[in-house]
PDB file of C-alpha atoms and ligand atoms in Angstrom:
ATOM      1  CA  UNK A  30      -1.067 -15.539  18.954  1.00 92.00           C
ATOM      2  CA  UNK A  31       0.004 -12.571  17.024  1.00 96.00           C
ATOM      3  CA  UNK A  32       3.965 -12.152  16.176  1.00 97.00           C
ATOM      4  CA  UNK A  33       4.382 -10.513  13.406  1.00 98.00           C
ATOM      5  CA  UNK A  34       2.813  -6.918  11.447  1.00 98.00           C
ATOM      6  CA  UNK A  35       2.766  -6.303   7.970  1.00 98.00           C
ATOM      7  CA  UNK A  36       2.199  -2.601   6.757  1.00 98.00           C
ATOM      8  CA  UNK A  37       1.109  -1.856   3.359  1.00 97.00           C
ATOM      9  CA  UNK A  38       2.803   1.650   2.360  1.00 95.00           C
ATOM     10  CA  UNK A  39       1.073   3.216   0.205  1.00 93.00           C
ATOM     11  CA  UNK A  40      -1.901   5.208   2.249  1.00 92.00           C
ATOM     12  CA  UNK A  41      -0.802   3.312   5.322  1.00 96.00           C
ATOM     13  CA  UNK A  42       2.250   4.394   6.084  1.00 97.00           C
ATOM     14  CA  UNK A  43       2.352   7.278   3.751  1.00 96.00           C
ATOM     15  CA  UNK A  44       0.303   9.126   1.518  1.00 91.00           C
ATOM     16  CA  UNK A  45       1.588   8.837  -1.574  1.00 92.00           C
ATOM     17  CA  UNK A  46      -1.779   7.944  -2.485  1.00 86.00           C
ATOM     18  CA  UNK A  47      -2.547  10.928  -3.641  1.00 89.00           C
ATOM     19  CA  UNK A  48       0.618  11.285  -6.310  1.00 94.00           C
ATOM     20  CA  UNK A  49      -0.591   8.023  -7.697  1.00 95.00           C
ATOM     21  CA  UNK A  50      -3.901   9.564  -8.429  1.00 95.00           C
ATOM     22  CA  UNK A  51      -2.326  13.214  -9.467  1.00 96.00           C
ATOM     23  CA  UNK A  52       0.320  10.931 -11.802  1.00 97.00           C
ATOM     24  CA  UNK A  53      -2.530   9.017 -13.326  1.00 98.00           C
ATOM     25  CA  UNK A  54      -4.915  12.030 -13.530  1.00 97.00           C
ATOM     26  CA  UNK A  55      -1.554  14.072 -15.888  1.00 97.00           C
ATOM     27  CA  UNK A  56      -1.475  10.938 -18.362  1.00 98.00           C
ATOM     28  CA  UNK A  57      -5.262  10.685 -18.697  1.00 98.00           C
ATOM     29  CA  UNK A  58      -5.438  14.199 -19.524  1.00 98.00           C
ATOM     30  CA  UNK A  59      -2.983  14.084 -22.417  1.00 97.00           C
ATOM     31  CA  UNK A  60      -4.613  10.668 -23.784  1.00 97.00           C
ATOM     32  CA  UNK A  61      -7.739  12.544 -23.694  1.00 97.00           C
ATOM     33  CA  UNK A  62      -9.098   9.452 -20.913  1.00 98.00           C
ATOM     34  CA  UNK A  63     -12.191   9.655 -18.481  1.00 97.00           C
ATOM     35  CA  UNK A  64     -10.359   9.590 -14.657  1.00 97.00           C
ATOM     36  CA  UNK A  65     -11.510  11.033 -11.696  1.00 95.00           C
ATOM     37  CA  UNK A  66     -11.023  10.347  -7.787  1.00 93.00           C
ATOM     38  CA  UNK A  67     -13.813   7.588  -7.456  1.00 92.00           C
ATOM     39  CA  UNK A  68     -12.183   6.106 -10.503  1.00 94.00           C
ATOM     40  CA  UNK A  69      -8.841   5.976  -8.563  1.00 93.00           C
ATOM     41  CA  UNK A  70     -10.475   4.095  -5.642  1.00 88.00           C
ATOM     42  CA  UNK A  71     -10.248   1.069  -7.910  1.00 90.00           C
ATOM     43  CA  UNK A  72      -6.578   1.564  -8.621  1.00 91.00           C
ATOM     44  CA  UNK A  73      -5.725   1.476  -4.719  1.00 87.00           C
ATOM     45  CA  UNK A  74      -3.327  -1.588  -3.694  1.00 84.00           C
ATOM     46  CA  UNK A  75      -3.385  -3.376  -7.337  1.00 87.00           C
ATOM     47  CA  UNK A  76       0.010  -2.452  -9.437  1.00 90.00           C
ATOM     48  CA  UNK A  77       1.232  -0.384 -11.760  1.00 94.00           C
ATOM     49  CA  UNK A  78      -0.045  -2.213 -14.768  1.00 94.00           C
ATOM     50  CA  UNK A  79      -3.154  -3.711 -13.539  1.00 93.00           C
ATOM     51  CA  UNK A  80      -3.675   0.077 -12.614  1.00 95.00           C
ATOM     52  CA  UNK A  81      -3.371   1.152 -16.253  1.00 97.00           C
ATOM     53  CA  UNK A  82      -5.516  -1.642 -17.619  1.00 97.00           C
ATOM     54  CA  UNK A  83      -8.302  -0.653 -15.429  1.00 96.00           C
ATOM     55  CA  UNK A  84      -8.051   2.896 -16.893  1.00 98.00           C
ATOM     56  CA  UNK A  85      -8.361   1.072 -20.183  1.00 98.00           C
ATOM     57  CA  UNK A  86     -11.077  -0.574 -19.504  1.00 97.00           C
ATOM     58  CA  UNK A  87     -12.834   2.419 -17.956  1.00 97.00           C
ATOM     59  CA  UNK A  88     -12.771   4.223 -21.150  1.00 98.00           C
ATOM     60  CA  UNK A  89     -13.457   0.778 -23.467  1.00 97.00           C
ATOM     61  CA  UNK A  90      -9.670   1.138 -24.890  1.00 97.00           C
ATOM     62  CA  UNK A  91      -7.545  -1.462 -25.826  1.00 97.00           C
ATOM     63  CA  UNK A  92      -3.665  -1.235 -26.069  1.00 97.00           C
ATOM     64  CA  UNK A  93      -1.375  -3.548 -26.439  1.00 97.00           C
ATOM     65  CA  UNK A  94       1.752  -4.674 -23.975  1.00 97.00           C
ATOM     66  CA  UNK A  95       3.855  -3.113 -25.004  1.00 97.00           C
ATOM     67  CA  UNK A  96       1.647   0.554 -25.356  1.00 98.00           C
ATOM     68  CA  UNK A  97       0.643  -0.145 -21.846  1.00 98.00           C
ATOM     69  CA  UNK A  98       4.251  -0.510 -20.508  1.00 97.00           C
ATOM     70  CA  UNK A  99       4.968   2.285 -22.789  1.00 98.00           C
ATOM     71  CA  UNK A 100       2.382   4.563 -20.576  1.00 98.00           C
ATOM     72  CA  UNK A 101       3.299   3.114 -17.103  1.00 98.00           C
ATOM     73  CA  UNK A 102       6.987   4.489 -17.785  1.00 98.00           C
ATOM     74  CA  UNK A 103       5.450   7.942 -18.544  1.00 98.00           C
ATOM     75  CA  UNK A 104       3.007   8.126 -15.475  1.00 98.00           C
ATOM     76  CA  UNK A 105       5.622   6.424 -13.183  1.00 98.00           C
ATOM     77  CA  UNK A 106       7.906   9.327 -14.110  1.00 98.00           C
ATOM     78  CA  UNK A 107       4.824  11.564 -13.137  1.00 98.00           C
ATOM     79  CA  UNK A 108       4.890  10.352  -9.898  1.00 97.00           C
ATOM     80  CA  UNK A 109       8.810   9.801  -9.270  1.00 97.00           C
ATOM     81  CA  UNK A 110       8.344  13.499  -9.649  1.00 96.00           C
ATOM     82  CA  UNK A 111       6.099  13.727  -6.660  1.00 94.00           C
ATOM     83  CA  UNK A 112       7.977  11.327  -4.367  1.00 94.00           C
ATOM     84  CA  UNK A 113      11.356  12.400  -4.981  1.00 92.00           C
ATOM     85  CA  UNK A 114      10.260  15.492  -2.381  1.00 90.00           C
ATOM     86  CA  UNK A 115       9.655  13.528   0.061  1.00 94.00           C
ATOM     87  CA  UNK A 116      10.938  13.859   3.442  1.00 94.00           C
ATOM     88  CA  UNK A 117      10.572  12.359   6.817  1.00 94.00           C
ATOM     89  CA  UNK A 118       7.939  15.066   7.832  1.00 93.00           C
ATOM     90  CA  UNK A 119       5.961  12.984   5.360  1.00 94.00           C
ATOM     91  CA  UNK A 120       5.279   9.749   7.425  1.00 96.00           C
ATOM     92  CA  UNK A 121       1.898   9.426   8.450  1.00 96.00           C
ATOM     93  CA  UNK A 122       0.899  10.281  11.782  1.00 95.00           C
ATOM     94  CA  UNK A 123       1.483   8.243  14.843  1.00 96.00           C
ATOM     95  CA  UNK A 124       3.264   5.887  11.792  1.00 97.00           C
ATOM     96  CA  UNK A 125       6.477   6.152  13.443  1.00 96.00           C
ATOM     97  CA  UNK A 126       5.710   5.614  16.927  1.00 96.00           C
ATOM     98  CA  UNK A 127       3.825   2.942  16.206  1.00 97.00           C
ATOM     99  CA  UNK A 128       6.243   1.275  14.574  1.00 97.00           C
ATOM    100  CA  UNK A 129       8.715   1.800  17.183  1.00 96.00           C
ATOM    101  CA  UNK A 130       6.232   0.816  19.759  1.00 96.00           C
ATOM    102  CA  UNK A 131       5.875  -2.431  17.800  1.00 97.00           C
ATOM    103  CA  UNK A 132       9.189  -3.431  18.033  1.00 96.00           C
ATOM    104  CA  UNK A 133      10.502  -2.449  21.297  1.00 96.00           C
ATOM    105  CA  UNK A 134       6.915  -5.077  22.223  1.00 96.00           C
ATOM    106  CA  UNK A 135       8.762  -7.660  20.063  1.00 97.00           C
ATOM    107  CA  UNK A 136       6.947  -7.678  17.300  1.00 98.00           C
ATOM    108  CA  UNK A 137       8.391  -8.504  14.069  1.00 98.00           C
ATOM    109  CA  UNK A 138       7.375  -5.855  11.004  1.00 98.00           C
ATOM    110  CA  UNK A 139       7.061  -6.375   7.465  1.00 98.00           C
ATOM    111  CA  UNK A 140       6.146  -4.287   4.340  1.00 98.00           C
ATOM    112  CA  UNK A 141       4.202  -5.558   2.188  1.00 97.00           C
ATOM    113  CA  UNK A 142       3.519  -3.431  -0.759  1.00 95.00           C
ATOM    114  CA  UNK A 143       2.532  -3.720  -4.803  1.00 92.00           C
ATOM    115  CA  UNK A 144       4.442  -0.774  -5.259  1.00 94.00           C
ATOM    116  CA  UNK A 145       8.217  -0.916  -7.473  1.00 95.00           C
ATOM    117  CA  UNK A 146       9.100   2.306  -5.998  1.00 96.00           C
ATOM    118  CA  UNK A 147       9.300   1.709  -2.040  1.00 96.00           C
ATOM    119  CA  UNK A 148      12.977   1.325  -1.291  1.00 95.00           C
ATOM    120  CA  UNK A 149      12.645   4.896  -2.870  1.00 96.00           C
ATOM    121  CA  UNK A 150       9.561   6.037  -0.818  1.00 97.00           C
ATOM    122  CA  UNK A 151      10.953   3.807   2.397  1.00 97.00           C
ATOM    123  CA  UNK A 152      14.526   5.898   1.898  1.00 95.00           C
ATOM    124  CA  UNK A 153      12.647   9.520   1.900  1.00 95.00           C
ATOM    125  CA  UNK A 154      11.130   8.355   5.387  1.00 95.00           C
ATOM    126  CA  UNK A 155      14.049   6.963   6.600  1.00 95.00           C
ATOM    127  CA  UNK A 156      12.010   4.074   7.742  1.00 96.00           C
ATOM    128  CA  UNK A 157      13.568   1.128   6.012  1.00 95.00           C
ATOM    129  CA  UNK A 158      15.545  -0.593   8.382  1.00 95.00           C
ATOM    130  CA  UNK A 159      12.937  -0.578  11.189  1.00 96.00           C
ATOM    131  CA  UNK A 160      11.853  -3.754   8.994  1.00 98.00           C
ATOM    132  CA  UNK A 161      12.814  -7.438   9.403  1.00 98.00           C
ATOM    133  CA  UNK A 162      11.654  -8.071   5.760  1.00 98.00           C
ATOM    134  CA  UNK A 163      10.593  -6.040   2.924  1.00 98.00           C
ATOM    135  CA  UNK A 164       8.133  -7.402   0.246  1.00 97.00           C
ATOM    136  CA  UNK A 165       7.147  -5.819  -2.169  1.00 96.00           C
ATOM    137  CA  UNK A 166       6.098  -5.163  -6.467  1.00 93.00           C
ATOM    138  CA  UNK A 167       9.786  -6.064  -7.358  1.00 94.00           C
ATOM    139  CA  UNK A 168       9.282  -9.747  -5.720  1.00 95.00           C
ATOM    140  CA  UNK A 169       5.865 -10.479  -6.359  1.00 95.00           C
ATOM    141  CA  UNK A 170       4.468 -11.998  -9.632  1.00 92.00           C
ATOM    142  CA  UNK A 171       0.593 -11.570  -8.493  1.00 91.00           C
ATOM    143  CA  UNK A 172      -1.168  -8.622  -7.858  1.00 87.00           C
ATOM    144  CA  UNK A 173      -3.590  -7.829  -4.411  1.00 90.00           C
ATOM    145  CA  UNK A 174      -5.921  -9.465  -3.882  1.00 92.00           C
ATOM    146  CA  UNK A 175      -3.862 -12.676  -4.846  1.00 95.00           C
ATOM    147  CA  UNK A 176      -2.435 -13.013  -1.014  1.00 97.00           C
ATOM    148  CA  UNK A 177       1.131 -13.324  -2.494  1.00 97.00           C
ATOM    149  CA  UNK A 178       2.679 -10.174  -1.143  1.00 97.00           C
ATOM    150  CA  UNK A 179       1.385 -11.088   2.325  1.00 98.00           C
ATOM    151  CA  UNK A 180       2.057 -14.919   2.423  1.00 98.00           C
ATOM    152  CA  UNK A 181       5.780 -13.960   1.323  1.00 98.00           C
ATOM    153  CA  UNK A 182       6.296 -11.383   4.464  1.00 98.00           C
ATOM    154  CA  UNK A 183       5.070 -13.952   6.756  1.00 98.00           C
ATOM    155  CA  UNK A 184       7.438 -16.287   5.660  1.00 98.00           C
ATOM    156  CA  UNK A 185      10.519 -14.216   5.607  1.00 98.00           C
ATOM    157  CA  UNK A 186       9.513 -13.217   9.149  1.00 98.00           C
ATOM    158  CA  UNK A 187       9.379 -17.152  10.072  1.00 98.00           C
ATOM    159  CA  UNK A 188       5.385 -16.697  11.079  1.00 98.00           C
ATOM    160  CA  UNK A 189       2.718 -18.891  10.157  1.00 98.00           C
ATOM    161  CA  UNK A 190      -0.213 -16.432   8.270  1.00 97.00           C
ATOM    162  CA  UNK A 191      -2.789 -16.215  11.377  1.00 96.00           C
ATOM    163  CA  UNK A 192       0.001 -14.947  13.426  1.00 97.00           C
ATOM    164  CA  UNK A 193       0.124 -11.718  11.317  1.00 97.00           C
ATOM    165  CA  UNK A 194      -2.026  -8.804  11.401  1.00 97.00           C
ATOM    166  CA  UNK A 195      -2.341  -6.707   8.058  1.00 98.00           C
ATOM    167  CA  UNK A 196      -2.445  -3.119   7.616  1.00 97.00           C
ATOM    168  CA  UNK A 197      -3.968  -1.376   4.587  1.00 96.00           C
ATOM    169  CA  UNK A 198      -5.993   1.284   3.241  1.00 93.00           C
ATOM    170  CA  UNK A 199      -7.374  -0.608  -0.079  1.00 90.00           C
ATOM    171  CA  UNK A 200     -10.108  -3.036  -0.165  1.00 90.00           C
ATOM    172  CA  UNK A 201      -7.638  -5.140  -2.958  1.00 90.00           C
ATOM    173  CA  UNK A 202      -5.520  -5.591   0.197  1.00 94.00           C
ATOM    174  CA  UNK A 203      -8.293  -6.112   2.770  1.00 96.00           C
ATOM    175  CA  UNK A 204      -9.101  -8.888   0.343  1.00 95.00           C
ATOM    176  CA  UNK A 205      -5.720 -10.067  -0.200  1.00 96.00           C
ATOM    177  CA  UNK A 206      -5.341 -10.444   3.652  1.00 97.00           C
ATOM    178  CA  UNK A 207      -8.304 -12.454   4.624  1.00 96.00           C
ATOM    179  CA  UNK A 208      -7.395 -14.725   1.096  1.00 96.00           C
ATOM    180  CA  UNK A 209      -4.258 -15.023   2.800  1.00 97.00           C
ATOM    181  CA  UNK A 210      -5.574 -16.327   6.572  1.00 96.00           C
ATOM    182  CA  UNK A 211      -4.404 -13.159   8.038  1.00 97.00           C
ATOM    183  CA  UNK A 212      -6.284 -10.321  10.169  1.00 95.00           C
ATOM    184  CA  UNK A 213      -6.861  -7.312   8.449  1.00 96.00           C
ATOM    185  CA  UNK A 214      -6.953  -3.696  10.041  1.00 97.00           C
ATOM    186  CA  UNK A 215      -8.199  -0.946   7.970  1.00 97.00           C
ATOM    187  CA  UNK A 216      -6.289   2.374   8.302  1.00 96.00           C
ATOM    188  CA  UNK A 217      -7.158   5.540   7.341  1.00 91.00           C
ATOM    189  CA  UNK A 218      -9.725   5.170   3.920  1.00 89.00           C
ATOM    190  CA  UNK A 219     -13.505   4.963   5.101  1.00 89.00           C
ATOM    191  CA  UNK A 220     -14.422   3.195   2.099  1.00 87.00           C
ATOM    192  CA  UNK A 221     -12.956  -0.164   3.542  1.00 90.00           C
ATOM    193  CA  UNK A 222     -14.494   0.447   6.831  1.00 90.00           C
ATOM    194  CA  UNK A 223     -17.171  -2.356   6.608  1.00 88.00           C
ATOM    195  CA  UNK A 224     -14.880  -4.623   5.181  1.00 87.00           C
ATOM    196  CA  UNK A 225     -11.713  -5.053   7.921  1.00 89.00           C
ATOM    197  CA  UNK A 226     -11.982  -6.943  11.611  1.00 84.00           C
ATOM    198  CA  UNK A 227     -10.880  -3.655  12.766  1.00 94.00           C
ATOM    199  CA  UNK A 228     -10.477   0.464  11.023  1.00 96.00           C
ATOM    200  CA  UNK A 229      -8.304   2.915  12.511  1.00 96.00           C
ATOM    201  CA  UNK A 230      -8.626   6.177  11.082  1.00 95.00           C
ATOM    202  CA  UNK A 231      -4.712   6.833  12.164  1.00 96.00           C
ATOM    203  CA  UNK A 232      -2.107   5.620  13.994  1.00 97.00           C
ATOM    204  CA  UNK A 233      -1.724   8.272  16.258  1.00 96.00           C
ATOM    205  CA  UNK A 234      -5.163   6.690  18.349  1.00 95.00           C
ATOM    206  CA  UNK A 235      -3.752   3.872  19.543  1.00 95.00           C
ATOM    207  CA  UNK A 236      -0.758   1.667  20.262  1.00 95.00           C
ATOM    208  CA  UNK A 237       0.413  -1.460  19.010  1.00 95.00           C
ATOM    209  CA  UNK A 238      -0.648  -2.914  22.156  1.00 93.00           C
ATOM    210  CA  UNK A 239      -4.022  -1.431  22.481  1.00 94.00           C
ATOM    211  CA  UNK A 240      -4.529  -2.685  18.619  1.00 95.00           C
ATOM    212  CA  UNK A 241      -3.457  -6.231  19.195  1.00 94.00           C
ATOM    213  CA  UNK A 242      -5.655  -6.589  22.189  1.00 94.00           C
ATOM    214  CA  UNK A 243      -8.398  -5.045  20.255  1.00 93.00           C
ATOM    215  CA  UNK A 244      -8.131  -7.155  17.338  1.00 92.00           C
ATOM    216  CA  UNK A 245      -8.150 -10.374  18.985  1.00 90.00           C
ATOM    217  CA  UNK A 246      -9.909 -10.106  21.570  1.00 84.00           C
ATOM    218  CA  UNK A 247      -6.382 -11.254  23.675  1.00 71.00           C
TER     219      UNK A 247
HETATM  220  P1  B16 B   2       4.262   1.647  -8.228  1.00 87.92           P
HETATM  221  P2  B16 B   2       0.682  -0.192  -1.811  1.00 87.92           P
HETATM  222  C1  B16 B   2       0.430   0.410  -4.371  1.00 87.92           C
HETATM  223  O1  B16 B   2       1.132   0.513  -3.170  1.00 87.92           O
HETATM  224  C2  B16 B   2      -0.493   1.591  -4.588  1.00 87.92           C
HETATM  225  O2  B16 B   2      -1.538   1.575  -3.636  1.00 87.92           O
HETATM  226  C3  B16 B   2      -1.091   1.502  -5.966  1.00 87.92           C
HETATM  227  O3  B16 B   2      -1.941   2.602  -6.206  1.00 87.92           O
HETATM  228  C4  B16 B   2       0.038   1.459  -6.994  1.00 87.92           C
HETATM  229  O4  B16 B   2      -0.480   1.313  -8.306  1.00 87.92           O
HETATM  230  C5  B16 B   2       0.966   0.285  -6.676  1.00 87.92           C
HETATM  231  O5  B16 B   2       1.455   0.413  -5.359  1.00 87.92           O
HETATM  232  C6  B16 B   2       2.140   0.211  -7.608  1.00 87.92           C
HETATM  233  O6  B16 B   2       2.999   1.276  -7.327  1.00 87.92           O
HETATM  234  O7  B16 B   2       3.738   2.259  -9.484  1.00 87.92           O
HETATM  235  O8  B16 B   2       5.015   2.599  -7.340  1.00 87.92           O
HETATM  236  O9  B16 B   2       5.016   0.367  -8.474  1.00 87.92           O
HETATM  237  O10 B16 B   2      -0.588   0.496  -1.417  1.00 87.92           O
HETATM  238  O11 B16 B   2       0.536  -1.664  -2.106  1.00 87.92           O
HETATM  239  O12 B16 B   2       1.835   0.129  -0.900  1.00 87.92           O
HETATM  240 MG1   MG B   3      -2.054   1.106   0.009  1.00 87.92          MG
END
């Protein structure tokens, strides 16, 4: 039986997808690097260094550790340019009411997120305290697809993993579900269509009940 929701943020419940890729796109251009949007696909979901590194490896560069953090602190001030306009207008469609929906059906919600910056992002959407826990880069030592992120919301919910559904746009997280024993609904990115037990293209087209129902088979 499903009890608890876990919401990736990053193109799920937002889409601050697209500063990640505009942030990345800035730093490439100065270092003179190869990086374009089906490039970015890969960076979807997996964190800030691991993003970096696979940059790196796109255009057969090597740095070292501390050239690489070096370069994360310049494209993450890229993109806390981006995000620091955010407002509550930004939420996703449907997000919101969903989420609301959710709880007032008992659910419990978690985020589960690679990304350092989402108290930040969650605080813009004045979202944050619709959750019961928040996981997310700061508390994690493994990257998506390693379930970590995932495994660590159920537990501070008090679920066992196949009670949880998982909602993300990246196939890293897809992956990172299913690794984790956990039911994974695609939202919004076609590319991870085949991959998920169910794809939403937004939240505004169903409800959390519908979904559940849907997903399960319940
Ligand atoms: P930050 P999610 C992820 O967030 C993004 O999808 C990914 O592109 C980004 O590199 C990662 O967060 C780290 O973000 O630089 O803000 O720590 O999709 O897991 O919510
Ligand atoms: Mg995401």
């Amino acid at each position: 039986m499903i009890r608890g929701l876990i919401f990736d943020l990053d193109g799920v419940l937002v889409d601050t997808a697209k500063y990640h890729y505009l942030a990345w796109k800035r730093l490439c251009a100065e270092l003179g690097y190869k990086f374009d949007i089906n490039d970015n696909e890969l960076l979807k979901g997996v964190s800030r260094i691991r993003s970096f590194e696979i940059i790196l490896e796109i255009n057969n560069v090597t740095k070292t550790p501390e050239e690489i953090e070096h370069y994360c602190g310049i494209k993450n001030g890229y993109y806390l340019e981006y995000i620091r306009r955010l407002t509550e207008d930004d939420i996703l469609p449907g997000a919101k009411e969903f989420l609301e929906d959710a709880k007032r059906l008992g659910y419990k919600l978690a985020l589960g997120s690679a990304s350092k910056n989402s108290r930040l992002i969650l605080d813009r959407l004045k979202i944050e305290d619709m959750f019961d826990a928040i996981i997310d880069g700061t508390k994690v030592q493994s990257a998506k697809p390693d379930p970590e992120v995932f495994l660590k919301g159920a537990a501070e919910l008090g679920l066992k993993p196949e009670e949880c559904i998982v909602f993300e746009d990246s196939a890293a997280g897809i992956t990172a579900a299913r690794n984790g024993h956990m039911r994974p609904v695609g939202v919004s990115n076609p590319e991870i269509r085949d991959y998920c037990d169910y794809f939403i293209r937004s939240f505004a087209e169903t409800t959390a009940e519908v979904l559940v129902k849907k997903v399960t088979g319940e």
